[in-house]
Short mmCIF file of C-alpha atoms in Angstrom, two decimals:
data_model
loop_
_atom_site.label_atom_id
_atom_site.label_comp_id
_atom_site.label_asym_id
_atom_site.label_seq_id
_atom_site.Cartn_x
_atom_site.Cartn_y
_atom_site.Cartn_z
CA UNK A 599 0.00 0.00 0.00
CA UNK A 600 1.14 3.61 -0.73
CA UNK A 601 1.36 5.31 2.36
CA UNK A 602 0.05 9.28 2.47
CA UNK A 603 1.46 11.94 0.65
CA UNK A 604 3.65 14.26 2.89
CA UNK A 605 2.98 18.09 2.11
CA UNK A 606 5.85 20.63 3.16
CA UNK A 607 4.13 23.80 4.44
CA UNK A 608 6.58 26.74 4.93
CA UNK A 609 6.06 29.52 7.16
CA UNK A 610 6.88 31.72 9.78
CA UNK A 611 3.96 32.87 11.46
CA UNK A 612 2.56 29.98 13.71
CA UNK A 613 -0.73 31.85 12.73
CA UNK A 614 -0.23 31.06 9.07
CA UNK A 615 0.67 27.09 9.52
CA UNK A 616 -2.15 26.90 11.42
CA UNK A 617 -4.48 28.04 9.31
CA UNK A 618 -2.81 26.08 6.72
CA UNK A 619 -3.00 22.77 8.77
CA UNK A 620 -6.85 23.63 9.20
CA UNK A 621 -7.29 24.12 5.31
CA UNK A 622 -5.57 21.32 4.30
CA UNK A 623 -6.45 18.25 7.05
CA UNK A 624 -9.70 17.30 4.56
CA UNK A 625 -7.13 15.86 2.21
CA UNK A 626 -6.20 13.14 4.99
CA UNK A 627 -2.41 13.51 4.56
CA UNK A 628 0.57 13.69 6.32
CA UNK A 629 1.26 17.81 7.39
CA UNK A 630 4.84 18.85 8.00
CA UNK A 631 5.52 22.31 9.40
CA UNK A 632 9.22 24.35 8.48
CA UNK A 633 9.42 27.92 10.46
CA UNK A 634 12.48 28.57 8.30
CA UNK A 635 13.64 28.04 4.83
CA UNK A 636 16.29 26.52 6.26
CA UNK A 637 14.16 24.28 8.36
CA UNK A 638 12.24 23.70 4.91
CA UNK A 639 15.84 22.46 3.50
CA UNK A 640 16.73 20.17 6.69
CA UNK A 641 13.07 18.49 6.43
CA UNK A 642 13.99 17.89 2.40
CA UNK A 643 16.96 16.18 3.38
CA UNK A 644 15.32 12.95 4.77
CA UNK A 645 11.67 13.05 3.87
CA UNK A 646 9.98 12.59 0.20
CA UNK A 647 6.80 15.78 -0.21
CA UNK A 648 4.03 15.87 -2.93
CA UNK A 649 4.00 19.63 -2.57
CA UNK A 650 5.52 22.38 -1.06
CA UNK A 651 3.69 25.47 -0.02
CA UNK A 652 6.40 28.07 0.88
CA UNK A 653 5.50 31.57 1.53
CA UNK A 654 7.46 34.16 0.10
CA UNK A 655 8.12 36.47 3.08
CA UNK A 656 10.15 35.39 5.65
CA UNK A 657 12.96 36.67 7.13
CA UNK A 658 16.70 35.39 6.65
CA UNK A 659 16.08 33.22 3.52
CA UNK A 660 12.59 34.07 1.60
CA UNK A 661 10.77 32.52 -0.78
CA UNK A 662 12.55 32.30 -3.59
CA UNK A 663 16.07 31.95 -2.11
CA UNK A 664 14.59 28.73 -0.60
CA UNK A 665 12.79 27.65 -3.89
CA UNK A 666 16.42 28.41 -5.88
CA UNK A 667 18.32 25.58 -3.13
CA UNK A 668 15.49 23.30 -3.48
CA UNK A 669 15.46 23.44 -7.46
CA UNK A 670 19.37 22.96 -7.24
CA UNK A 671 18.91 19.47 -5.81
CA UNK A 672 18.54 16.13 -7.86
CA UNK A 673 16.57 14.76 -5.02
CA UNK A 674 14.07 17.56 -4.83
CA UNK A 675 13.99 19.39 -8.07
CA UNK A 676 11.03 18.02 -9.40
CA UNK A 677 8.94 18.36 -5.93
CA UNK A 678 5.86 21.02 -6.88
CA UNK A 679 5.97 24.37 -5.25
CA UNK A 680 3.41 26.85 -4.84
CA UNK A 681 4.45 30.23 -3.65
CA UNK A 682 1.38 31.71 -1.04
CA UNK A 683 2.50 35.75 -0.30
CA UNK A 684 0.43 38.34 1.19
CA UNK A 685 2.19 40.83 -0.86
CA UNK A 686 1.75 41.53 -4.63
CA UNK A 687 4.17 43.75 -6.32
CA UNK A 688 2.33 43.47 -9.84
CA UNK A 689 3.75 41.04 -12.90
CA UNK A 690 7.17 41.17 -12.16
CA UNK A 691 6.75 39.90 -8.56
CA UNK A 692 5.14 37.28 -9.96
CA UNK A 693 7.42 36.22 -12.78
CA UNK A 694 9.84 36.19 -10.11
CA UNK A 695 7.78 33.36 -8.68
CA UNK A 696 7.82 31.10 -11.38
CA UNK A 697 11.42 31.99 -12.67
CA UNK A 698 12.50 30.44 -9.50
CA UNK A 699 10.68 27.24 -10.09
CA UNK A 700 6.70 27.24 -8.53
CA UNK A 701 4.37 26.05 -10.11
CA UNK A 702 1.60 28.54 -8.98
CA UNK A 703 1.42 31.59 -7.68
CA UNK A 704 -0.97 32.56 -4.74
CA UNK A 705 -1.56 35.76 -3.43
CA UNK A 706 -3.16 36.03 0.53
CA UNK A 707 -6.24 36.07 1.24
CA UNK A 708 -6.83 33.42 -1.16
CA UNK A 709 -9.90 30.99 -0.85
CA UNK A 710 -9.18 27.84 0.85
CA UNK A 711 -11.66 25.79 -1.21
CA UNK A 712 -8.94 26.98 -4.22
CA UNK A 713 -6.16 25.96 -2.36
CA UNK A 714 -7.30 22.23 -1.28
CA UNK A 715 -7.73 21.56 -4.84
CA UNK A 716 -4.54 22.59 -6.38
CA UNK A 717 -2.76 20.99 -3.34
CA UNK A 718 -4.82 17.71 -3.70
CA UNK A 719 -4.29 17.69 -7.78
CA UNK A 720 -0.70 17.36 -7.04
CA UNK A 721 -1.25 15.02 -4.16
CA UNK A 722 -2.96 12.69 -6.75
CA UNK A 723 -0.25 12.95 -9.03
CA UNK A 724 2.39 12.06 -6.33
CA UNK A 725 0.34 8.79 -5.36
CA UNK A 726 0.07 7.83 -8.86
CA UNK A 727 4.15 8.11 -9.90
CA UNK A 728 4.43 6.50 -6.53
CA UNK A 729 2.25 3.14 -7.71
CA UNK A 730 4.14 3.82 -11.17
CA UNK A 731 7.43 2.99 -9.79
CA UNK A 732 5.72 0.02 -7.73
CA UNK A 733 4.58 -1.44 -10.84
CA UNK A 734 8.44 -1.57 -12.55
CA UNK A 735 9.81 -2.62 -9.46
CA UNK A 736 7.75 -5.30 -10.37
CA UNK A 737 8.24 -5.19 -13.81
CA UNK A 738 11.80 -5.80 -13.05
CA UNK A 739 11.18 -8.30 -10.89
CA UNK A 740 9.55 -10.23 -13.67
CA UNK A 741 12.73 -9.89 -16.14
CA UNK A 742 15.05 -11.38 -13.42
CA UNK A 743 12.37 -13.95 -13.03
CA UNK A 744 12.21 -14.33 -17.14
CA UNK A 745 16.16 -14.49 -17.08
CA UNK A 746 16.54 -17.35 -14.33
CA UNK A 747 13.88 -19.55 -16.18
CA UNK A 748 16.32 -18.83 -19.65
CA UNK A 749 18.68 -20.66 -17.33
CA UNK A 750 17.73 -23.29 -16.69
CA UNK A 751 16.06 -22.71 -12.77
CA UNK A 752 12.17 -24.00 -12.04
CA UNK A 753 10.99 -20.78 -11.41
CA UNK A 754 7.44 -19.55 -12.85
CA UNK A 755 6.96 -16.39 -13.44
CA UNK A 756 3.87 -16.29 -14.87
CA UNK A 757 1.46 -15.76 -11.56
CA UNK A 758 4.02 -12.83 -10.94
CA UNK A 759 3.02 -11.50 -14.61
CA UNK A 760 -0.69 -11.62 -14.56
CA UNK A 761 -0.87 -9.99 -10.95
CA UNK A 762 1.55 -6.96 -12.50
CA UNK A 763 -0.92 -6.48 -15.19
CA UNK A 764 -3.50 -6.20 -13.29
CA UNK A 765 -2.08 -3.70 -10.84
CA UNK A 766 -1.13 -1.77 -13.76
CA UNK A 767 -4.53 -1.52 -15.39
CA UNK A 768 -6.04 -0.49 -11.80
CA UNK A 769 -3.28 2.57 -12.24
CA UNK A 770 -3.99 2.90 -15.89
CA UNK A 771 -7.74 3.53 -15.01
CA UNK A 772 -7.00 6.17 -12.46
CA UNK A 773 -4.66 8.10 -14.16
CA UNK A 774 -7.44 8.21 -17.24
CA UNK A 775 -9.97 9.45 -15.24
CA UNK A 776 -7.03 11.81 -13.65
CA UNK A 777 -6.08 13.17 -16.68
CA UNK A 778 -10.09 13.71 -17.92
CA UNK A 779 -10.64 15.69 -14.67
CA UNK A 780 -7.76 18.01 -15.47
CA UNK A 781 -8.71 18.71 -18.61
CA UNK A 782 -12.52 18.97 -17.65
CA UNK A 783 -11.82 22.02 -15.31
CA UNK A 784 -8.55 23.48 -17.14
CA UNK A 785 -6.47 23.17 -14.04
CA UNK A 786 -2.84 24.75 -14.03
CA UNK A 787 -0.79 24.12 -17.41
CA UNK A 788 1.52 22.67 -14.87
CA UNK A 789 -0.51 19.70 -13.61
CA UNK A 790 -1.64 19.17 -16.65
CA UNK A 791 1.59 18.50 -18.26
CA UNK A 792 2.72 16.53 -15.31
CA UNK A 793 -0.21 14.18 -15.49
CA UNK A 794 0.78 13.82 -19.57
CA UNK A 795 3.79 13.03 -18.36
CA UNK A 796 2.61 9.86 -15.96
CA UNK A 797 0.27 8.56 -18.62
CA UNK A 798 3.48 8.38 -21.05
CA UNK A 799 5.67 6.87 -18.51
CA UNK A 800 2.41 3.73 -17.62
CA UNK A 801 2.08 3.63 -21.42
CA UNK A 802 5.67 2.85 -22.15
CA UNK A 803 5.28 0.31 -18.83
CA UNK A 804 2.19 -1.27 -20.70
CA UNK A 805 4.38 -1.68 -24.24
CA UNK A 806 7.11 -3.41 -21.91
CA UNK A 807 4.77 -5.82 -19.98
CA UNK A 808 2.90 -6.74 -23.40
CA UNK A 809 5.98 -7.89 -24.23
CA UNK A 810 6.47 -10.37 -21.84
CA UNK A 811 3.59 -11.93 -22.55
CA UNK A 812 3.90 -15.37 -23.27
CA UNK A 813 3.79 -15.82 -27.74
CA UNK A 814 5.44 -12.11 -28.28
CA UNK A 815 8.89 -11.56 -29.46
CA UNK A 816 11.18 -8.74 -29.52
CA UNK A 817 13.26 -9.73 -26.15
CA UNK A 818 13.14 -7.55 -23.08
CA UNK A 819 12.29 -3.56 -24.15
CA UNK A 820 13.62 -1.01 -21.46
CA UNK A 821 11.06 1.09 -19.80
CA UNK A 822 11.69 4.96 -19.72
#
């Protein structure tokens, strides 16, 4: 089973975290307060996040000084960040915001009913790549399997093979109806792509697992 999503919420008014703790405990995941952007960058250090939500006004490192050391790391480069500031200085301040690597922009007040659904779009998304990389663990599992039977061992591989496809079409479904949803309510351009993205990564896993398949030739393909 996937365990819950961890979401990263950056702040340094206790105020603020609250209020974000009370927005976001509907979506039945696992809350992690930073004060700091440096406490931000320790918590990154050890834990995996869905989603960041880093406000842009803090003292000592901001916003986007945080956002610049957490796009400079392999490990968390990729993690989605959306900015929440109770000041707007107009286009530019907001350029600034994605230049440095969010992938939304929020401006405070904001409604919370807006916020729980971006943050739960990419919550989705994070549970989905995290059953995607269950299913080629398995998939890989299955090609060792495939290479000791070429060798001669006893090994049958083919109760591991059916119960991989079928774990993958459960994932295949959900990311369909994922990826109609997005386009349905033209969320951000960001989750969007991002969902694309999945849905090319479990279609390349399909092509490799059809290929297993007992009658198919072509050997072993590699899966992106």
């Amino acid at each position: 089973m996937v365990q819950k999503a961890k979401i990263l919420l950056v702040d340094d008014r206790p105020e603020n975290l609250l209020a974000l703790e009370a927005i976001l405990s509907a979506l039945d995941q696992t809350l992690v307060r930073a004060s700091s952007g440096e406490e931000a960058l320790k918590a990154l250090l050890t834990d995996d996040f869905a989603v960041i939500l880093l406000d842009v006004q803090m003292p000592g490192m901001d916003g986007f000084e945080t956002a610049a050391h957490i796009k400079r790391r392999e490990r968390t480069r990729d993690i989605p960040i959306i900015f929440l500031t109770a000041i707007n200085h107009g286009p530019h301040h907001t350029f600034r915001g994605y230049a440095a690597g969010a992938v939304d922009y929020i401006s405070k007040p904001f409604d919370p009913w807006v916020l729980r659904a971006k943050v739960s779009v990419f919550v989705e998304l994070y549970m989905k790549n995290c059953q995607l990389r269950e299913q080629a663990a398995l998939l890989r599992l299955q090609l060792e399997g495939g290479d000791k039977a070429a060798a001669g061992e006893t090994k049958e591989p083919a109760g591991l093979l059916a119960e991989l496809s079928a774990r993958l079409a459960a994932v295949e479904e959900q990311a369909e109806a994922l990826s109609k949803q997005l386009g349905d309510e033209s969320t951000d351009a960001a989750a969007v792509a991002t969902a694309a993205h999945l849905e090319r990564k479990l279609t390349g896993l399909r092509r490799a697992l059809d290929a297993l398949e007992p009658g198919t030739s072509g050997g072993q393909p590699a899966v992106n």
